[in-house]
PDB file of C-alpha atoms in Angstrom:
ATOM      1  CA  UNK A   9     111.932  60.388  95.336  1.00 78.00           C
ATOM      2  CA  UNK A  10     109.339  61.459  98.090  1.00 78.00           C
ATOM      3  CA  UNK A  11     111.373  59.977 100.657  1.00 80.00           C
ATOM      4  CA  UNK A  12     114.737  61.282  99.452  1.00 79.00           C
ATOM      5  CA  UNK A  13     113.273  64.620  99.511  1.00 80.00           C
ATOM      6  CA  UNK A  14     111.236  64.571 102.985  1.00 76.00           C
ATOM      7  CA  UNK A  15     114.826  64.842 104.727  1.00 72.00           C
ATOM      8  CA  UNK A  16     116.846  67.763 104.064  1.00 66.00           C
ATOM      9  CA  UNK A  17     120.706  66.937 103.756  1.00 73.00           C
ATOM     10  CA  UNK A  18     123.754  68.740 101.447  1.00 75.00           C
ATOM     11  CA  UNK A  19     122.383  66.067  99.144  1.00 80.00           C
ATOM     12  CA  UNK A  20     118.936  67.057  98.422  1.00 84.00           C
ATOM     13  CA  UNK A  21     119.979  71.148  97.993  1.00 86.00           C
ATOM     14  CA  UNK A  22     122.653  70.102  95.662  1.00 89.00           C
ATOM     15  CA  UNK A  23     119.951  67.714  93.395  1.00 89.00           C
ATOM     16  CA  UNK A  24     118.400  70.822  92.910  1.00 91.00           C
ATOM     17  CA  UNK A  25     120.672  73.064  91.953  1.00 93.00           C
ATOM     18  CA  UNK A  26     121.857  70.693  89.195  1.00 93.00           C
ATOM     19  CA  UNK A  27     118.476  70.653  88.073  1.00 93.00           C
ATOM     20  CA  UNK A  28     117.989  74.061  87.615  1.00 93.00           C
ATOM     21  CA  UNK A  29     121.225  74.378  86.073  1.00 94.00           C
ATOM     22  CA  UNK A  30     120.206  71.923  83.935  1.00 93.00           C
ATOM     23  CA  UNK A  31     117.128  73.045  82.766  1.00 93.00           C
ATOM     24  CA  UNK A  32     118.912  76.418  82.161  1.00 93.00           C
ATOM     25  CA  UNK A  33     121.407  75.090  79.401  1.00 92.00           C
ATOM     26  CA  UNK A  34     118.945  75.487  76.412  1.00 90.00           C
ATOM     27  CA  UNK A  35     118.771  79.132  77.418  1.00 89.00           C
ATOM     28  CA  UNK A  36     122.565  79.610  77.866  1.00 91.00           C
ATOM     29  CA  UNK A  37     122.947  78.251  74.928  1.00 89.00           C
ATOM     30  CA  UNK A  38     120.751  80.207  72.844  1.00 85.00           C
ATOM     31  CA  UNK A  39     120.088  83.011  75.493  1.00 83.00           C
ATOM     32  CA  UNK A  40     116.986  85.247  73.832  1.00 80.00           C
ATOM     33  CA  UNK A  41     114.912  88.053  76.109  1.00 76.00           C
ATOM     34  CA  UNK A  42     110.986  87.821  75.369  1.00 72.00           C
ATOM     35  CA  UNK A  43     109.841  91.215  73.827  1.00 68.00           C
ATOM     36  CA  UNK A  44     107.511  93.492  76.441  1.00 65.00           C
ATOM     37  CA  UNK A  45     103.762  92.863  75.854  1.00 62.00           C
ATOM     38  CA  UNK A  46     101.985  96.032  76.913  1.00 60.00           C
ATOM     39  CA  UNK A  47      99.366  94.388  78.146  1.00 61.00           C
ATOM     40  CA  UNK A  48     101.351  92.078  80.912  1.00 74.00           C
ATOM     41  CA  UNK A  49     104.290  94.264  81.565  1.00 77.00           C
ATOM     42  CA  UNK A  50     104.021  96.625  83.745  1.00 80.00           C
ATOM     43  CA  UNK A  51     106.468  99.904  83.799  1.00 83.00           C
ATOM     44  CA  UNK A  52     109.331  98.675  85.773  1.00 87.00           C
ATOM     45  CA  UNK A  53     109.345  95.798  83.839  1.00 86.00           C
ATOM     46  CA  UNK A  54     109.604  97.605  80.894  1.00 83.00           C
ATOM     47  CA  UNK A  55     112.389  99.650  81.508  1.00 83.00           C
ATOM     48  CA  UNK A  56     114.506  96.690  83.098  1.00 85.00           C
ATOM     49  CA  UNK A  57     113.631  94.827  79.743  1.00 84.00           C
ATOM     50  CA  UNK A  58     115.056  97.574  78.071  1.00 82.00           C
ATOM     51  CA  UNK A  59     118.272  96.962  79.152  1.00 85.00           C
ATOM     52  CA  UNK A  60     118.502  94.047  79.297  1.00 84.00           C
ATOM     53  CA  UNK A  61     117.494  93.059  75.741  1.00 82.00           C
ATOM     54  CA  UNK A  62     121.127  94.391  75.048  1.00 84.00           C
ATOM     55  CA  UNK A  63     122.446  91.575  77.673  1.00 87.00           C
ATOM     56  CA  UNK A  64     120.284  87.995  76.745  1.00 87.00           C
ATOM     57  CA  UNK A  65     123.374  85.695  78.557  1.00 90.00           C
ATOM     58  CA  UNK A  66     123.362  88.254  81.557  1.00 91.00           C
ATOM     59  CA  UNK A  67     119.686  87.784  82.093  1.00 89.00           C
ATOM     60  CA  UNK A  68     119.444  84.418  81.750  1.00 91.00           C
ATOM     61  CA  UNK A  69     122.039  84.419  84.584  1.00 92.00           C
ATOM     62  CA  UNK A  70     119.900  86.725  86.451  1.00 92.00           C
ATOM     63  CA  UNK A  71     116.731  84.606  86.180  1.00 91.00           C
ATOM     64  CA  UNK A  72     118.761  81.172  87.439  1.00 93.00           C
ATOM     65  CA  UNK A  73     119.803  82.956  90.647  1.00 94.00           C
ATOM     66  CA  UNK A  74     116.145  84.476  91.284  1.00 93.00           C
ATOM     67  CA  UNK A  75     114.784  80.623  90.835  1.00 93.00           C
ATOM     68  CA  UNK A  76     117.062  79.499  93.108  1.00 94.00           C
ATOM     69  CA  UNK A  77     116.711  81.951  95.635  1.00 93.00           C
ATOM     70  CA  UNK A  78     113.083  82.100  95.537  1.00 93.00           C
ATOM     71  CA  UNK A  79     113.243  78.629  95.400  1.00 93.00           C
ATOM     72  CA  UNK A  80     114.805  78.045  98.736  1.00 92.00           C
ATOM     73  CA  UNK A  81     113.107  81.192 100.341  1.00 92.00           C
ATOM     74  CA  UNK A  82     109.922  79.786  98.614  1.00 92.00           C
ATOM     75  CA  UNK A  83     110.665  75.973 100.588  1.00 90.00           C
ATOM     76  CA  UNK A  84     111.650  77.868 104.292  1.00 90.00           C
ATOM     77  CA  UNK A  85     108.003  79.437 104.389  1.00 90.00           C
ATOM     78  CA  UNK A  86     106.076  76.597 103.660  1.00 89.00           C
ATOM     79  CA  UNK A  87     108.375  74.940 106.188  1.00 88.00           C
ATOM     80  CA  UNK A  88     107.922  77.584 108.788  1.00 87.00           C
ATOM     81  CA  UNK A  89     104.064  77.192 107.869  1.00 84.00           C
ATOM     82  CA  UNK A  90     104.073  73.646 108.568  1.00 83.00           C
ATOM     83  CA  UNK A  91     102.842  73.563 105.352  1.00 84.00           C
ATOM     84  CA  UNK A  92     105.519  70.887 104.463  1.00 83.00           C
ATOM     85  CA  UNK A  93     107.976  69.360 107.178  1.00 80.00           C
ATOM     86  CA  UNK A  94     110.562  71.427 108.453  1.00 76.00           C
ATOM     87  CA  UNK A  95     113.180  68.894 107.528  1.00 78.00           C
ATOM     88  CA  UNK A  96     111.680  68.385 103.896  1.00 83.00           C
ATOM     89  CA  UNK A  97     112.828  70.345 100.626  1.00 86.00           C
ATOM     90  CA  UNK A  98     109.739  69.987  98.838  1.00 86.00           C
ATOM     91  CA  UNK A  99     108.845  73.350  97.977  1.00 89.00           C
ATOM     92  CA  UNK A 100     112.202  73.901  96.857  1.00 91.00           C
ATOM     93  CA  UNK A 101     112.054  71.100  94.414  1.00 92.00           C
ATOM     94  CA  UNK A 102     108.305  71.441  92.941  1.00 92.00           C
ATOM     95  CA  UNK A 103     109.529  75.393  92.640  1.00 94.00           C
ATOM     96  CA  UNK A 104     112.435  74.946  90.402  1.00 94.00           C
ATOM     97  CA  UNK A 105     110.194  72.364  88.537  1.00 92.00           C
ATOM     98  CA  UNK A 106     107.278  74.311  88.095  1.00 91.00           C
ATOM     99  CA  UNK A 107     108.493  77.523  87.119  1.00 92.00           C
ATOM    100  CA  UNK A 108     111.191  75.921  84.725  1.00 90.00           C
ATOM    101  CA  UNK A 109     108.954  73.772  83.214  1.00 88.00           C
ATOM    102  CA  UNK A 110     109.411  74.881  79.756  1.00 85.00           C
ATOM    103  CA  UNK A 111     111.988  76.769  77.680  1.00 85.00           C
ATOM    104  CA  UNK A 112     109.998  80.109  77.512  1.00 83.00           C
ATOM    105  CA  UNK A 113     110.591  80.376  81.579  1.00 86.00           C
ATOM    106  CA  UNK A 114     114.253  80.276  81.386  1.00 88.00           C
ATOM    107  CA  UNK A 115     115.138  83.626  80.781  1.00 86.00           C
ATOM    108  CA  UNK A 116     113.506  87.038  82.413  1.00 86.00           C
ATOM    109  CA  UNK A 117     109.930  87.733  81.640  1.00 85.00           C
ATOM    110  CA  UNK A 118     107.647  89.950  83.894  1.00 85.00           C
ATOM    111  CA  UNK A 119     106.393  87.305  86.166  1.00 88.00           C
ATOM    112  CA  UNK A 120     109.885  86.176  87.639  1.00 89.00           C
ATOM    113  CA  UNK A 121     110.876  89.891  89.543  1.00 90.00           C
ATOM    114  CA  UNK A 122     106.847  90.115  90.314  1.00 91.00           C
ATOM    115  CA  UNK A 123     106.962  87.018  91.847  1.00 91.00           C
ATOM    116  CA  UNK A 124     109.619  87.534  94.226  1.00 92.00           C
ATOM    117  CA  UNK A 125     106.766  90.169  95.478  1.00 93.00           C
ATOM    118  CA  UNK A 126     104.220  88.227  95.341  1.00 91.00           C
ATOM    119  CA  UNK A 127     105.938  85.646  97.763  1.00 91.00           C
ATOM    120  CA  UNK A 128     106.854  87.602 100.094  1.00 92.00           C
ATOM    121  CA  UNK A 129     102.857  88.938 100.634  1.00 91.00           C
ATOM    122  CA  UNK A 130     102.262  85.426 101.149  1.00 89.00           C
ATOM    123  CA  UNK A 131     104.908  85.298 103.947  1.00 89.00           C
ATOM    124  CA  UNK A 132     102.978  88.417 105.764  1.00 88.00           C
ATOM    125  CA  UNK A 133      99.835  87.215 105.250  1.00 86.00           C
ATOM    126  CA  UNK A 134     101.007  84.162 106.961  1.00 84.00           C
ATOM    127  CA  UNK A 135     102.365  85.752 109.645  1.00 81.00           C
ATOM    128  CA  UNK A 136      98.948  88.617 110.305  1.00 79.00           C
ATOM    129  CA  UNK A 137      97.421  85.883 112.282  1.00 64.00           C
ATOM    130  CA  UNK A 138     100.244  85.353 114.829  1.00 54.00           C
ATOM    131  CA  UNK A 139     100.092  88.867 115.536  1.00 57.00           C
ATOM    132  CA  UNK A 140      98.241  91.661 117.010  1.00 60.00           C
ATOM    133  CA  UNK A 141      99.788  94.820 116.390  1.00 65.00           C
ATOM    134  CA  UNK A 142      99.662  93.817 112.525  1.00 79.00           C
ATOM    135  CA  UNK A 143      98.373  97.129 110.927  1.00 83.00           C
ATOM    136  CA  UNK A 144     101.864  97.554 109.315  1.00 88.00           C
ATOM    137  CA  UNK A 145     101.881  94.052 107.777  1.00 88.00           C
ATOM    138  CA  UNK A 146      98.812  94.656 106.173  1.00 88.00           C
ATOM    139  CA  UNK A 147      99.990  97.478 104.650  1.00 91.00           C
ATOM    140  CA  UNK A 148     102.720  95.542 103.552  1.00 92.00           C
ATOM    141  CA  UNK A 149     100.728  93.101 101.591  1.00 92.00           C
ATOM    142  CA  UNK A 150      98.924  95.796  99.524  1.00 92.00           C
ATOM    143  CA  UNK A 151     102.224  97.540  99.188  1.00 94.00           C
ATOM    144  CA  UNK A 152     104.265  94.446  97.888  1.00 95.00           C
ATOM    145  CA  UNK A 153     101.254  93.333  95.904  1.00 93.00           C
ATOM    146  CA  UNK A 154     100.950  96.724  94.206  1.00 93.00           C
ATOM    147  CA  UNK A 155     105.320  96.907  93.696  1.00 94.00           C
ATOM    148  CA  UNK A 156     104.544  93.028  91.894  1.00 93.00           C
ATOM    149  CA  UNK A 157     101.976  94.586  89.517  1.00 89.00           C
ATOM    150  CA  UNK A 158     104.395  97.188  88.109  1.00 90.00           C
ATOM    151  CA  UNK A 159     106.704  94.697  87.074  1.00 90.00           C
ATOM    152  CA  UNK A 160     103.587  91.985  85.817  1.00 87.00           C
ATOM    153  CA  UNK A 161      99.886  93.684  85.400  1.00 83.00           C
ATOM    154  CA  UNK A 162      97.865  91.020  86.117  1.00 81.00           C
ATOM    155  CA  UNK A 163      98.883  90.943  89.162  1.00 85.00           C
ATOM    156  CA  UNK A 164      96.738  94.102  90.269  1.00 85.00           C
ATOM    157  CA  UNK A 165      93.803  91.420  91.152  1.00 83.00           C
ATOM    158  CA  UNK A 166      95.444  90.396  93.793  1.00 88.00           C
ATOM    159  CA  UNK A 167      94.249  93.001  95.849  1.00 89.00           C
ATOM    160  CA  UNK A 168      91.067  90.924  96.214  1.00 87.00           C
ATOM    161  CA  UNK A 169      92.927  88.052  96.932  1.00 87.00           C
ATOM    162  CA  UNK A 170      94.397  90.365  99.667  1.00 88.00           C
ATOM    163  CA  UNK A 171      91.444  91.140 101.126  1.00 87.00           C
ATOM    164  CA  UNK A 172      89.433  87.690 100.979  1.00 86.00           C
ATOM    165  CA  UNK A 173      92.606  85.898 102.641  1.00 84.00           C
ATOM    166  CA  UNK A 174      91.947  89.072 105.559  1.00 82.00           C
ATOM    167  CA  UNK A 175      88.133  88.178 105.899  1.00 81.00           C
ATOM    168  CA  UNK A 176      88.927  84.065 106.119  1.00 76.00           C
ATOM    169  CA  UNK A 177      91.894  84.290 108.987  1.00 67.00           C
ATOM    170  CA  UNK A 178      90.739  87.514 110.975  1.00 61.00           C
ATOM    171  CA  UNK A 179      87.294  88.209 110.311  1.00 57.00           C
ATOM    172  CA  UNK A 180      88.986  91.642 108.489  1.00 62.00           C
ATOM    173  CA  UNK A 181      87.706  94.792 109.228  1.00 74.00           C
ATOM    174  CA  UNK A 182      86.334  97.684 107.118  1.00 79.00           C
ATOM    175  CA  UNK A 183      89.752  99.626 108.335  1.00 81.00           C
ATOM    176  CA  UNK A 184      92.206  96.941 107.965  1.00 80.00           C
ATOM    177  CA  UNK A 185      90.497  96.485 103.797  1.00 84.00           C
ATOM    178  CA  UNK A 186      91.212 100.049 103.573  1.00 88.00           C
ATOM    179  CA  UNK A 187      95.000  99.646 105.252  1.00 89.00           C
ATOM    180  CA  UNK A 188      95.471  97.168 102.168  1.00 89.00           C
ATOM    181  CA  UNK A 189      94.436  99.844  99.857  1.00 91.00           C
ATOM    182  CA  UNK A 190      96.127 102.917 101.107  1.00 92.00           C
ATOM    183  CA  UNK A 191      99.452 100.010 100.948  1.00 92.00           C
ATOM    184  CA  UNK A 192      98.514  98.953  97.700  1.00 93.00           C
ATOM    185  CA  UNK A 193      98.433 102.909  96.060  1.00 92.00           C
ATOM    186  CA  UNK A 194     101.564 104.213  97.670  1.00 93.00           C
ATOM    187  CA  UNK A 195     104.016 102.806  94.770  1.00 91.00           C
ATOM    188  CA  UNK A 196     101.746 104.464  91.766  1.00 90.00           C
ATOM    189  CA  UNK A 197     101.514 107.738  93.802  1.00 91.00           C
ATOM    190  CA  UNK A 198     105.321 107.971  93.563  1.00 91.00           C
ATOM    191  CA  UNK A 199     104.807 106.793  89.707  1.00 88.00           C
ATOM    192  CA  UNK A 200     102.148 109.450  88.970  1.00 88.00           C
ATOM    193  CA  UNK A 201     104.930 112.009  90.827  1.00 89.00           C
ATOM    194  CA  UNK A 202     107.694 110.744  88.665  1.00 87.00           C
ATOM    195  CA  UNK A 203     105.929 110.897  85.706  1.00 83.00           C
ATOM    196  CA  UNK A 204     104.230 114.712  86.305  1.00 85.00           C
ATOM    197  CA  UNK A 205     107.737 115.348  87.236  1.00 86.00           C
ATOM    198  CA  UNK A 206     108.984 113.851  83.329  1.00 83.00           C
ATOM    199  CA  UNK A 207     105.381 115.748  81.701  1.00 81.00           C
ATOM    200  CA  UNK A 208     104.359 112.264  80.673  1.00 78.00           C
ATOM    201  CA  UNK A 209     101.739 112.041  83.164  1.00 79.00           C
ATOM    202  CA  UNK A 210      98.840 112.557  80.721  1.00 79.00           C
ATOM    203  CA  UNK A 211     100.418 109.856  78.231  1.00 75.00           C
ATOM    204  CA  UNK A 212     101.101 107.185  80.408  1.00 73.00           C
ATOM    205  CA  UNK A 213      97.648 107.166  81.762  1.00 72.00           C
ATOM    206  CA  UNK A 214      95.934 107.036  79.290  1.00 69.00           C
ATOM    207  CA  UNK A 215      98.089 103.926  78.459  1.00 66.00           C
ATOM    208  CA  UNK A 216      96.246 102.699  81.190  1.00 66.00           C
ATOM    209  CA  UNK A 217      92.906 102.543  79.095  1.00 65.00           C
ATOM    210  CA  UNK A 218      94.234  99.256  77.258  1.00 62.00           C
ATOM    211  CA  UNK A 219      93.748  97.424  80.822  1.00 61.00           C
ATOM    212  CA  UNK A 220      90.601  96.111  79.315  1.00 61.00           C
ATOM    213  CA  UNK A 221      92.297  94.305  76.849  1.00 58.00           C
ATOM    214  CA  UNK A 222      94.366  92.124  79.358  1.00 56.00           C
ATOM    215  CA  UNK A 223      92.019  89.871  78.622  1.00 56.00           C
ATOM    216  CA  UNK A 224      91.764  87.390  75.075  1.00 57.00           C
ATOM    217  CA  UNK A 225      89.539  85.191  74.708  1.00 52.00           C
ATOM    218  CA  UNK A 226      90.643  83.474  71.452  1.00 53.00           C
ATOM    219  CA  UNK A 227      91.247  79.847  71.565  1.00 52.00           C
ATOM    220  CA  UNK A 228      94.375  79.144  73.806  1.00 55.00           C
ATOM    221  CA  UNK A 229      97.165  77.157  71.531  1.00 58.00           C
ATOM    222  CA  UNK A 230      99.295  74.772  73.555  1.00 63.00           C
ATOM    223  CA  UNK A 231     102.077  72.484  72.231  1.00 70.00           C
ATOM    224  CA  UNK A 232     101.701  68.945  73.353  1.00 75.00           C
ATOM    225  CA  UNK A 233     104.999  69.025  75.616  1.00 78.00           C
ATOM    226  CA  UNK A 234     103.411  71.588  77.499  1.00 78.00           C
ATOM    227  CA  UNK A 235      99.868  69.577  77.307  1.00 82.00           C
ATOM    228  CA  UNK A 236     101.855  66.453  78.912  1.00 87.00           C
ATOM    229  CA  UNK A 237     103.348  68.698  81.494  1.00 87.00           C
ATOM    230  CA  UNK A 238      99.985  70.002  82.191  1.00 85.00           C
ATOM    231  CA  UNK A 239      97.838  66.736  81.987  1.00 89.00           C
ATOM    232  CA  UNK A 240     100.277  65.118  84.854  1.00 90.00           C
ATOM    233  CA  UNK A 241     100.219  68.350  86.952  1.00 88.00           C
ATOM    234  CA  UNK A 242      96.474  68.120  86.966  1.00 86.00           C
ATOM    235  CA  UNK A 243      96.738  64.152  88.018  1.00 87.00           C
ATOM    236  CA  UNK A 244      98.770  65.333  91.073  1.00 85.00           C
ATOM    237  CA  UNK A 245      96.419  67.580  92.120  1.00 81.00           C
ATOM    238  CA  UNK A 246      93.754  65.505  92.032  1.00 81.00           C
ATOM    239  CA  UNK A 247      95.680  62.344  93.569  1.00 74.00           C
ATOM    240  CA  UNK A 248      95.962  64.336  96.651  1.00 67.00           C
ATOM    241  CA  UNK A 249      92.272  66.718  95.797  1.00 66.00           C
ATOM    242  CA  UNK A 250      90.783  65.654  99.492  1.00 62.00           C
ATOM    243  CA  UNK A 251      94.394  66.460 101.385  1.00 63.00           C
ATOM    244  CA  UNK A 252      94.741  69.696  99.323  1.00 62.00           C
ATOM    245  CA  UNK A 253      90.987  71.279  99.326  1.00 60.00           C
ATOM    246  CA  UNK A 254      89.510  69.514 102.942  1.00 58.00           C
ATOM    247  CA  UNK A 255      89.275  71.693 105.969  1.00 53.00           C
ATOM    248  CA  UNK A 256      88.163  68.162 107.528  1.00 49.00           C
ATOM    249  CA  UNK A 257      91.926  66.111 107.564  1.00 52.00           C
ATOM    250  CA  UNK A 258      93.738  69.326 109.798  1.00 53.00           C
ATOM    251  CA  UNK A 259      93.768  69.254 113.412  1.00 53.00           C
ATOM    252  CA  UNK A 260      95.794  72.781 113.387  1.00 66.00           C
ATOM    253  CA  UNK A 261      93.220  75.922 112.349  1.00 71.00           C
ATOM    254  CA  UNK A 262      95.845  77.491 111.505  1.00 74.00           C
ATOM    255  CA  UNK A 263      97.536  75.162 108.477  1.00 77.00           C
ATOM    256  CA  UNK A 264      93.383  74.922 107.647  1.00 76.00           C
ATOM    257  CA  UNK A 265      93.158  78.697 106.865  1.00 78.00           C
ATOM    258  CA  UNK A 266      96.818  78.609 105.487  1.00 80.00           C
ATOM    259  CA  UNK A 267      95.481  76.135 102.855  1.00 79.00           C
ATOM    260  CA  UNK A 268      92.370  78.571 102.530  1.00 80.00           C
ATOM    261  CA  UNK A 269      94.874  81.173 101.174  1.00 83.00           C
ATOM    262  CA  UNK A 270      96.757  79.140  98.624  1.00 82.00           C
ATOM    263  CA  UNK A 271      93.449  77.924  97.517  1.00 81.00           C
ATOM    264  CA  UNK A 272      91.868  81.296  97.250  1.00 83.00           C
ATOM    265  CA  UNK A 273      95.114  82.319  95.093  1.00 84.00           C
ATOM    266  CA  UNK A 274      94.557  79.183  92.713  1.00 82.00           C
ATOM    267  CA  UNK A 275      91.042  80.129  91.819  1.00 81.00           C
ATOM    268  CA  UNK A 276      91.761  84.068  91.217  1.00 76.00           C
ATOM    269  CA  UNK A 277      95.236  83.095  88.992  1.00 77.00           C
ATOM    270  CA  UNK A 278      92.571  80.669  86.750  1.00 74.00           C
ATOM    271  CA  UNK A 279      91.998  83.603  84.716  1.00 69.00           C
ATOM    272  CA  UNK A 280      95.950  84.439  84.010  1.00 65.00           C
ATOM    273  CA  UNK A 281      95.109  82.087  81.032  1.00 63.00           C
ATOM    274  CA  UNK A 282      93.501  84.837  79.045  1.00 62.00           C
ATOM    275  CA  UNK A 283      96.033  87.095  79.532  1.00 64.00           C
ATOM    276  CA  UNK A 284      98.663  88.032  76.624  1.00 57.00           C
ATOM    277  CA  UNK A 285     101.678  87.126  76.556  1.00 57.00           C
ATOM    278  CA  UNK A 286     104.580  85.264  74.209  1.00 56.00           C
ATOM    279  CA  UNK A 287     103.719  82.409  75.588  1.00 61.00           C
ATOM    280  CA  UNK A 288     100.898  80.871  77.982  1.00 63.00           C
ATOM    281  CA  UNK A 289     103.555  79.662  80.456  1.00 67.00           C
ATOM    282  CA  UNK A 290     104.750  83.165  80.741  1.00 66.00           C
ATOM    283  CA  UNK A 291     101.596  83.382  82.889  1.00 71.00           C
ATOM    284  CA  UNK A 292     103.070  82.308  86.028  1.00 75.00           C
ATOM    285  CA  UNK A 293     100.347  83.496  88.089  1.00 80.00           C
ATOM    286  CA  UNK A 294      98.571  80.375  88.317  1.00 83.00           C
ATOM    287  CA  UNK A 295     102.068  78.488  88.906  1.00 86.00           C
ATOM    288  CA  UNK A 296     102.481  79.876  92.300  1.00 86.00           C
ATOM    289  CA  UNK A 297      99.774  78.409  94.017  1.00 86.00           C
ATOM    290  CA  UNK A 298     100.111  75.151  92.102  1.00 87.00           C
ATOM    291  CA  UNK A 299     103.881  74.984  93.806  1.00 89.00           C
ATOM    292  CA  UNK A 300     102.279  75.652  97.350  1.00 88.00           C
ATOM    293  CA  UNK A 301      99.931  73.142  96.480  1.00 86.00           C
ATOM    294  CA  UNK A 302     101.831  70.937  94.865  1.00 87.00           C
ATOM    295  CA  UNK A 303     104.909  70.688  97.667  1.00 87.00           C
ATOM    296  CA  UNK A 304     101.813  70.050 100.691  1.00 84.00           C
ATOM    297  CA  UNK A 305     100.442  67.029  99.103  1.00 82.00           C
ATOM    298  CA  UNK A 306     103.238  65.455  98.237  1.00 83.00           C
ATOM    299  CA  UNK A 307     104.874  66.305 101.114  1.00 81.00           C
ATOM    300  CA  UNK A 308     101.929  65.052 103.362  1.00 77.00           C
ATOM    301  CA  UNK A 309     100.364  62.242 100.911  1.00 74.00           C
ATOM    302  CA  UNK A 310     100.051  58.691 102.135  1.00 72.00           C
ATOM    303  CA  UNK A 311      99.644  56.987  98.694  1.00 70.00           C
ATOM    304  CA  UNK A 312     103.223  57.541  97.946  1.00 77.00           C
ATOM    305  CA  UNK A 313     103.355  54.964  95.427  1.00 84.00           C
ATOM    306  CA  UNK A 314     101.077  56.684  92.859  1.00 84.00           C
ATOM    307  CA  UNK A 315     102.607  59.701  93.895  1.00 83.00           C
ATOM    308  CA  UNK A 316     106.499  59.248  93.406  1.00 87.00           C
ATOM    309  CA  UNK A 317     105.233  57.473  89.749  1.00 90.00           C
ATOM    310  CA  UNK A 318     103.034  60.807  88.519  1.00 88.00           C
ATOM    311  CA  UNK A 319     106.374  63.216  89.949  1.00 89.00           C
ATOM    312  CA  UNK A 320     109.119  61.169  88.514  1.00 91.00           C
ATOM    313  CA  UNK A 321     106.187  61.205  84.838  1.00 92.00           C
ATOM    314  CA  UNK A 322     106.825  65.344  85.998  1.00 91.00           C
ATOM    315  CA  UNK A 323     110.551  64.848  85.759  1.00 92.00           C
ATOM    316  CA  UNK A 324     111.199  63.045  82.620  1.00 92.00           C
ATOM    317  CA  UNK A 325     108.501  65.697  81.064  1.00 91.00           C
ATOM    318  CA  UNK A 326     109.502  68.451  81.835  1.00 92.00           C
ATOM    319  CA  UNK A 327     113.412  67.141  80.679  1.00 91.00           C
ATOM    320  CA  UNK A 328     112.041  66.216  77.495  1.00 90.00           C
ATOM    321  CA  UNK A 329     110.141  69.312  77.000  1.00 87.00           C
ATOM    322  CA  UNK A 330     113.252  71.293  77.465  1.00 88.00           C
ATOM    323  CA  UNK A 331     115.750  68.785  75.169  1.00 87.00           C
ATOM    324  CA  UNK A 332     113.715  66.981  73.188  1.00 81.00           C
ATOM    325  CA  UNK A 333     113.778  69.920  69.990  1.00 76.00           C
ATOM    326  CA  UNK A 334     117.956  69.102  70.341  1.00 73.00           C
ATOM    327  CA  UNK A 335     116.769  65.164  68.720  1.00 72.00           C
ATOM    328  CA  UNK A 336     114.063  65.498  66.621  1.00 65.00           C
TER     329      UNK A 336
END
């Protein structure tokens, strides 16, 4: 499988398409749109969810289309930035597996539309270093993260990720950090104007008093299917730990910095396990850097046999997670 995915032919894209559609079959049989979770759903998602609740099958189709578009865009971003080889389809394959590992992910939920804008912010961050005039790009990183937070409220935390990324990749100045702040608040200014014109500004501002309740420190309960999948993912990451987190193995400083940006995103995503949602797997913030790191490690790993076995275990575990309930 690793050798197969390290090249880029029509066959690889067909396999990725078939796997994605196959994992969505249970949701096509019984389409559901999760209820709005106030502490996670942003104002844009709340309006979107009200419409899609009436058409759950259409919501499932939209989710599948967005998954495939993002998967191939994700693969392109990684290839262009040399995190995977240019002929590799690891990015798209891993993205599909990670973001549809559970039936709870195969529908529309707040992180689905938000992930589009987080991915664009990542792309812009990766290309900033290659440009001298980058004020617009820095502004856009804050803007895209802000739009993501209007769908998935916890994405607000990613403004700090942008600051750290700028400091790592460019030794970002105070002016650059402020430009990202202006970009971040721009959509909220337009939102405030809309609320003001609709005579609901005070009411909606007071709802943000609930932001501290984003975190729930109660014990996290995970079904054993998901637990097995997470154990395999952790082993895959540990198996390539030195490759992912070590800077010494890379000759290019640009690649080291891009890996560091993904690593910082991973660290900032860990608290997402405490975010309230319908199901823990829908807190997709941590899955994004995991998809980057897994794609990078599988594309460059030397111990192919171990990774091959773990990858097949992951594929089988995810498939069983979707279909085992039909047989027991």
